[in-house]
mmCIF file of C-alpha atoms in Angstrom:
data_model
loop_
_atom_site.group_PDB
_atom_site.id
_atom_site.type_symbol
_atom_site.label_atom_id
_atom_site.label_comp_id
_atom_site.label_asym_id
_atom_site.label_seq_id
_atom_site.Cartn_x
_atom_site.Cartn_y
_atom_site.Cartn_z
ATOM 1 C CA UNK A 1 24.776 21.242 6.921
ATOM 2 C CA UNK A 2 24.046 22.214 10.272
ATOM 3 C CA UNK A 3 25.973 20.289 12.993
ATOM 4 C CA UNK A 4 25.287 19.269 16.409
ATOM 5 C CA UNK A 5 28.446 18.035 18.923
ATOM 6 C CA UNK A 6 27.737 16.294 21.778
ATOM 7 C CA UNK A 7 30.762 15.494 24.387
ATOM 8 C CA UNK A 8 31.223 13.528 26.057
ATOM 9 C CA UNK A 9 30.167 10.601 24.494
ATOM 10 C CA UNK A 10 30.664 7.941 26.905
ATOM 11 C CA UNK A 11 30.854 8.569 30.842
ATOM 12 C CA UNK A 12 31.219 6.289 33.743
ATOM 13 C CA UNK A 13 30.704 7.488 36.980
ATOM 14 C CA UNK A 14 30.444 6.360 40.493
ATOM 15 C CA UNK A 15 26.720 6.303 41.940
ATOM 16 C CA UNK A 16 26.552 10.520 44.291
ATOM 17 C CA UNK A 17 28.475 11.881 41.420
ATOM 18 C CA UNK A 18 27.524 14.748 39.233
ATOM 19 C CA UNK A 19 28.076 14.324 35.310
ATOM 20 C CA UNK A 20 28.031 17.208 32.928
ATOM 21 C CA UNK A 21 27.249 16.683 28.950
ATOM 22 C CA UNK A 22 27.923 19.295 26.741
ATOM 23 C CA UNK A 23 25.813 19.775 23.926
ATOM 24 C CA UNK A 24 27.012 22.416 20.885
ATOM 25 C CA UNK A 25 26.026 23.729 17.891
ATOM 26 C CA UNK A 26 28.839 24.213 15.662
ATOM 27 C CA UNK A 27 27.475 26.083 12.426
ATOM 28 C CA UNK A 28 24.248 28.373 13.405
ATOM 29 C CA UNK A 29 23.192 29.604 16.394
ATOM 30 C CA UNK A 30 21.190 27.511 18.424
ATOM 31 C CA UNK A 31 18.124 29.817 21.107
ATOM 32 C CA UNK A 32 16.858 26.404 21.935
ATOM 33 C CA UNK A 33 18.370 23.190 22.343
ATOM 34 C CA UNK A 34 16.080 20.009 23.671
ATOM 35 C CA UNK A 35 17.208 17.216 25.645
ATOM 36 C CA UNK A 36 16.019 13.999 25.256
ATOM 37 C CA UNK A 37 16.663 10.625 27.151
ATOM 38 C CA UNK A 38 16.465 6.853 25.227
ATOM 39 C CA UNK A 39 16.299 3.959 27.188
ATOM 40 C CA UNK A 40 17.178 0.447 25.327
ATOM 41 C CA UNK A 41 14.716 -0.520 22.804
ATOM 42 C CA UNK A 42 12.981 2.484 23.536
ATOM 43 C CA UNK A 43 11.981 6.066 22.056
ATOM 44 C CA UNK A 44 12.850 9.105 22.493
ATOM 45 C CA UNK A 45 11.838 10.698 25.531
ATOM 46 C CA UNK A 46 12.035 14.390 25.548
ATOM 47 C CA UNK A 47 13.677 15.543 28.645
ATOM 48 C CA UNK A 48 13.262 19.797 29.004
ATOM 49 C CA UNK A 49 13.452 22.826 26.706
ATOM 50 C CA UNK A 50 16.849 24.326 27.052
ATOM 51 C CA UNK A 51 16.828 27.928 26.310
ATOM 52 C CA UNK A 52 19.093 30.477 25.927
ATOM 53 C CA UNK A 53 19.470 32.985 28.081
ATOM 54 C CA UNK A 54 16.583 32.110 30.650
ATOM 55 C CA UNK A 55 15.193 28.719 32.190
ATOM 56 C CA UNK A 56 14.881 25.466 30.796
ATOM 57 C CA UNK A 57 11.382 23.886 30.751
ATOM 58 C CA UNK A 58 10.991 20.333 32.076
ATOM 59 C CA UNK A 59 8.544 18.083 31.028
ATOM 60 C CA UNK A 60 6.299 16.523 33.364
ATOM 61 C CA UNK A 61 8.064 13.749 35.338
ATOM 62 C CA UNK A 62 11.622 15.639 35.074
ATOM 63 C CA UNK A 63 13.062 16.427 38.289
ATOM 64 C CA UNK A 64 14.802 19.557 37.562
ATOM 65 C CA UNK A 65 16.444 19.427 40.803
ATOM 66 C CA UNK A 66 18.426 16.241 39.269
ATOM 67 C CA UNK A 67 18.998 17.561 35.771
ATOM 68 C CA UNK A 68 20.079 20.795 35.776
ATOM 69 C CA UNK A 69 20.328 22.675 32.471
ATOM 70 C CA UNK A 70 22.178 25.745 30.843
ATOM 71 C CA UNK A 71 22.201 27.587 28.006
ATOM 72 C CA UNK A 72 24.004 30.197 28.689
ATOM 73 C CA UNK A 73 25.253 30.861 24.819
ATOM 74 C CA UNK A 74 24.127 30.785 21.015
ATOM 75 C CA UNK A 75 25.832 27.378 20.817
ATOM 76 C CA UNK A 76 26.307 25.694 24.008
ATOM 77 C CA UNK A 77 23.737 24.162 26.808
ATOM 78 C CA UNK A 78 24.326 21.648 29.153
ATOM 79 C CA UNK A 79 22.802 19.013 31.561
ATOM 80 C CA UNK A 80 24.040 18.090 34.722
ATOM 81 C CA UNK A 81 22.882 15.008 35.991
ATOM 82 C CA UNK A 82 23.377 15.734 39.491
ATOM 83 C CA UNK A 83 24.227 13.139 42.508
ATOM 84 C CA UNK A 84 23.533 10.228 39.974
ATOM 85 C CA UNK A 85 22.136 7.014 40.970
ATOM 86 C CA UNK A 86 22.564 3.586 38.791
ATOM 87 C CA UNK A 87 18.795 4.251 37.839
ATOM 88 C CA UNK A 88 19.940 7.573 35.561
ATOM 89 C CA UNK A 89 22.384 5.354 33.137
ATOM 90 C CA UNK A 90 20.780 5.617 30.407
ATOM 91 C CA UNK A 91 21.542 7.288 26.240
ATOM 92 C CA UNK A 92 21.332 11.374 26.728
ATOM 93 C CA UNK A 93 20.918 13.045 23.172
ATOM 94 C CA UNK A 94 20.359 16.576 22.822
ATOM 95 C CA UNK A 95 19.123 18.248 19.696
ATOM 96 C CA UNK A 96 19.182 21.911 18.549
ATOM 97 C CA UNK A 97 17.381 23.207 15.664
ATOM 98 C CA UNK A 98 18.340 25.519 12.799
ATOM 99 C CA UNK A 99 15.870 28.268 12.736
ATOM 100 C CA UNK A 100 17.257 30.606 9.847
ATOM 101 C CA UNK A 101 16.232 27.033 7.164
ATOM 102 C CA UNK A 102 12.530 27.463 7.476
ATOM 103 C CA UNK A 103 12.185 28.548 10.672
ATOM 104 C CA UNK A 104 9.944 25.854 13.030
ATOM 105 C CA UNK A 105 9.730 23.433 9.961
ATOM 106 C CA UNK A 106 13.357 22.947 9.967
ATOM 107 C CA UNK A 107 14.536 19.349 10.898
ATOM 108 C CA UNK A 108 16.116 18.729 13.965
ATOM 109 C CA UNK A 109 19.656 18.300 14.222
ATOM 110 C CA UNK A 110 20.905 15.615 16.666
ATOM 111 C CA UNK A 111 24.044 15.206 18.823
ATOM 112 C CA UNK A 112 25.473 11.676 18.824
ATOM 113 C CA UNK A 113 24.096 11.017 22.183
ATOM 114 C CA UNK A 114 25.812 10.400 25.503
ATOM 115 C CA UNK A 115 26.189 6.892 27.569
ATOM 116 C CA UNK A 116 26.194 7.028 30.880
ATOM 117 C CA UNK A 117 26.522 4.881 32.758
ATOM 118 C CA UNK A 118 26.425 4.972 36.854
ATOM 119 C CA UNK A 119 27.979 2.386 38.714
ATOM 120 C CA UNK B 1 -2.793 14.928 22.264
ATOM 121 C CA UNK B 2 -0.348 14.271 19.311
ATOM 122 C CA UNK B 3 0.775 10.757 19.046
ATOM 123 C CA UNK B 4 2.458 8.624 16.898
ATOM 124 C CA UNK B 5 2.278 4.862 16.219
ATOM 125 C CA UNK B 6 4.975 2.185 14.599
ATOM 126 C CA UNK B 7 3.316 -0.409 15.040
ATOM 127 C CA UNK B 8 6.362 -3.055 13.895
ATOM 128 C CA UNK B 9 9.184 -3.105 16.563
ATOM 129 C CA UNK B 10 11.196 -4.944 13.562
ATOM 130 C CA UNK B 11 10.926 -4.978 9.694
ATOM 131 C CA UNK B 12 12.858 -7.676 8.276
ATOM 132 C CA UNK B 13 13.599 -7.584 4.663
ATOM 133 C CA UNK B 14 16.607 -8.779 1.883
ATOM 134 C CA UNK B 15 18.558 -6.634 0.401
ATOM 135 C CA UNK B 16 17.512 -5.650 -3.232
ATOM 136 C CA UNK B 17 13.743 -5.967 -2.562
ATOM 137 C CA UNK B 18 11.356 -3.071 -1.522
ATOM 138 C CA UNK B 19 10.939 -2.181 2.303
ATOM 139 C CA UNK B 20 8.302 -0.352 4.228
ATOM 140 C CA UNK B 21 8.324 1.083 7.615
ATOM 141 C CA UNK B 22 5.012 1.759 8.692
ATOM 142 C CA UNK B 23 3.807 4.961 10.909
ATOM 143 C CA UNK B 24 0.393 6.576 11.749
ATOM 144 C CA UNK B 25 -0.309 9.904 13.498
ATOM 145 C CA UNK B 26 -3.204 11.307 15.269
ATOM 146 C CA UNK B 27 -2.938 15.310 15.785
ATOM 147 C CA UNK B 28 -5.447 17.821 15.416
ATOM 148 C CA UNK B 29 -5.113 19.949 12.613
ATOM 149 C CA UNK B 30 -2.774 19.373 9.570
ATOM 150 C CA UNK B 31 0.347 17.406 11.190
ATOM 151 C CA UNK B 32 3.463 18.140 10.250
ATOM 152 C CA UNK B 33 5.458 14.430 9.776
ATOM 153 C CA UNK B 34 9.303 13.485 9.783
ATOM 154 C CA UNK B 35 11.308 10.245 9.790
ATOM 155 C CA UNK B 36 14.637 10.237 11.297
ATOM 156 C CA UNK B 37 16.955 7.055 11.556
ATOM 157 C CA UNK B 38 19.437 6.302 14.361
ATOM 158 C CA UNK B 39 22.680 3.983 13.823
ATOM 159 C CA UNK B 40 24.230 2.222 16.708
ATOM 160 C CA UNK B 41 25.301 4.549 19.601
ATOM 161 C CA UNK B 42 24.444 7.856 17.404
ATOM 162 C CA UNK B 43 22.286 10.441 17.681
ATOM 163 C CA UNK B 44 19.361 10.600 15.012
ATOM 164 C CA UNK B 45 19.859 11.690 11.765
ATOM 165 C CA UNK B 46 17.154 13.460 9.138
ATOM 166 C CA UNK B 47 15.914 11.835 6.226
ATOM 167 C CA UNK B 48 12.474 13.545 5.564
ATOM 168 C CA UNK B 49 9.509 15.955 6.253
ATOM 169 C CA UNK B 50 6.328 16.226 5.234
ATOM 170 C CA UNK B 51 4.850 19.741 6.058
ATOM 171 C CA UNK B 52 2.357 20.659 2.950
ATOM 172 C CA UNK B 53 2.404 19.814 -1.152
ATOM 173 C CA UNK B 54 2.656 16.339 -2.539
ATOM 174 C CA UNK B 55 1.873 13.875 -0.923
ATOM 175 C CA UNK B 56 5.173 11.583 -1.789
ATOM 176 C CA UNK B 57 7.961 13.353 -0.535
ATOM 177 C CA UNK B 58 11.593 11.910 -1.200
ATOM 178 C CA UNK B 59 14.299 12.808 1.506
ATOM 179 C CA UNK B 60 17.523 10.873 2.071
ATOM 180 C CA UNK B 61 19.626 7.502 0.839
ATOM 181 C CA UNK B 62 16.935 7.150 -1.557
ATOM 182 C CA UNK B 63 14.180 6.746 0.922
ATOM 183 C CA UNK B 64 10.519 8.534 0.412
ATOM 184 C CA UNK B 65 7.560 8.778 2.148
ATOM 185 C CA UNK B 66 3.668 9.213 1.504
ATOM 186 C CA UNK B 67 1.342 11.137 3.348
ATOM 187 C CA UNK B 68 -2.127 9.481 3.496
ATOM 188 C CA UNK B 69 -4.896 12.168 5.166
ATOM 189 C CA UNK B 70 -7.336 9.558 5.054
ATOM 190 C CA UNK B 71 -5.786 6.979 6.563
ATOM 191 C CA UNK B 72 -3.596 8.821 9.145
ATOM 192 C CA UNK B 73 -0.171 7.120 7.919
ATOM 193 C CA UNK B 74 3.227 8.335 6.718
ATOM 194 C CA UNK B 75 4.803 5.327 5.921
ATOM 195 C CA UNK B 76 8.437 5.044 5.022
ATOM 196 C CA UNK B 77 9.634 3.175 1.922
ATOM 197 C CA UNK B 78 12.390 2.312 -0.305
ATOM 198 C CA UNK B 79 12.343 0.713 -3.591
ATOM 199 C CA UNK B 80 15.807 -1.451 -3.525
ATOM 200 C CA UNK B 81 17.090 -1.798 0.413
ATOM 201 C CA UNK B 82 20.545 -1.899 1.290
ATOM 202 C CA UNK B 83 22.196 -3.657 4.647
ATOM 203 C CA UNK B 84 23.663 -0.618 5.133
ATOM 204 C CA UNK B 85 19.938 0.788 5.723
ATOM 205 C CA UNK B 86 20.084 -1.484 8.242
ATOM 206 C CA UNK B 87 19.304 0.887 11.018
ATOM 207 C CA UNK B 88 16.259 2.255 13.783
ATOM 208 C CA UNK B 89 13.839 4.194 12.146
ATOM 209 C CA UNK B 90 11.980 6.716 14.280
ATOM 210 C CA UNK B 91 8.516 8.798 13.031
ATOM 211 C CA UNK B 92 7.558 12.085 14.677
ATOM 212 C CA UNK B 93 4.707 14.267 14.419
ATOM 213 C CA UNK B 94 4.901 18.379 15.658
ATOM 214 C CA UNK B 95 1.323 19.956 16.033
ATOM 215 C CA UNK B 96 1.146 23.119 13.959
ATOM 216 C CA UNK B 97 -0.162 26.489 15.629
ATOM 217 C CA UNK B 98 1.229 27.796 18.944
ATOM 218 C CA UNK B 99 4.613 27.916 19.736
ATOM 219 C CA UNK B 100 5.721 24.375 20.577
ATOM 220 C CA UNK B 101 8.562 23.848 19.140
ATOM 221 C CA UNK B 102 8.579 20.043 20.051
ATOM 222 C CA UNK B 103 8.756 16.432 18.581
ATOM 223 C CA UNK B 104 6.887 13.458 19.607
ATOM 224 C CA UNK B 105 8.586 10.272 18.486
ATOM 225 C CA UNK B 106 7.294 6.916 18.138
ATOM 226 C CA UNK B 107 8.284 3.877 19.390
ATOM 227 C CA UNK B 108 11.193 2.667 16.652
ATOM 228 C CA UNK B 109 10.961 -0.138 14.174
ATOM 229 C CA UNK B 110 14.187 -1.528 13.581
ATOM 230 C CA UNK B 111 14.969 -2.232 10.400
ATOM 231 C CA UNK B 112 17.440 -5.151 9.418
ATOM 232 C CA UNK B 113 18.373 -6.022 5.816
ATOM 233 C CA UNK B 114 19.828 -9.293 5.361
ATOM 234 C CA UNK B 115 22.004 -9.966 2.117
#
């Protein structure tokens, strides 16, 4: 089945730092990759559209200033969470899916998240 | 807007009898439904979609789902739960039409099975 890597999966960094996650699809070729953000006990919060080849789209609330994402291949994007702050640890999943299954019906496939954590 | 509700944060149940994890929708037009679950410090993983046909659909680790137009619910169930289903359980809806390509999640119930 289709797989989704996600690296790294823990981070620490120190609070002005920039962090970059890489998120990959292994198997198919991903145009668009989505990035979400879970806080504890919380849902899923989708982040931005990542998509290959031209400019993410942020979802209202996103700074895109902060989280910078590219997707400049088939199988790799990635978001920069830049000049992080304490307030930005959080769980970072991205998720790509499969459109040659049946095409905008086909599941989502999910990385195994990200924890970052700013100190 | 789409939205999704679970309205249990927790579903507590012993292992061998039936669980149910419950999840209702509100989207215009036919909604197309999935559950995922998420294990500790993982990303989510599939277990089933509703997009059109019958109304039960069965998906992963013996789980299944039924679609219920009238009453705007999906709700997850099992027959025989394991503590290895022990797990967060996460419902999303995607709007049909258009090109969004996105999912709206609900909240999470988290499921524990004792033995």
């Amino acid at each position: 089945g289709a797989v989704v890597s996600q690296h790294p999966s823990r981070v620490i960094c120190k609070s002005g730092t920039s962090v970059k996650i890489e998120c990959r699809s292994l198997d198919f070729q991903a145009t668009t990759m989505f990035w979400y953000r879970q806080f504890p006990k919380q849902s899923l919060m989708l982040m931005a559209t990542s998509n290959e080849g031209s400019k993410a789209t942020y979802e209202q609330g996103v700074e895109k200033d902060k989280f910078l994402i590219n997707h400049a291949s088939l199988t790799l994007s990635t978001l920069t969470v830049t000049s992080a702050h304490p307030e930005d640890s959080s769980f970072y999943i991205c998720s790509a899916r499969d459109y040659g299954g049946n095409g905008y019906n086909s599941p989502l496939h999910f990385g195994n998240g990200t924890r970052l954590t700013v100190t | 807007a789409q939205s999704v509700a679970q309205p249990e944060d927790q579903v507590n149940v012993a292992e061998g009898n039936p669980l149910t994890v419950k999840c209702t929708y509100s989207v215009s037009g036919n909604p197309y439904l999935f559950w995922y679950v998420q294990y500790p410090n993982r990303g989510l993983q599939f277990l089933l979609k509703y997009i059109t046909g019958d109304n039960l659909v069965k998906g992963s680790y013996g789980f299944e789902a039924e679609f219920n137009k009238s009453q705007t619910s999906f709700h997850l169930k099992k027959p025989s739960a394991l503590v290895s289903d022990s797990a967060l359980y996460f419902c999303a809806v995607r709007a049909p039409g258009g090109n969004t390509d996105k999912l709206i999640f609900g909240t999470g119930t988290r499921l524990q099975v004792f033995p």
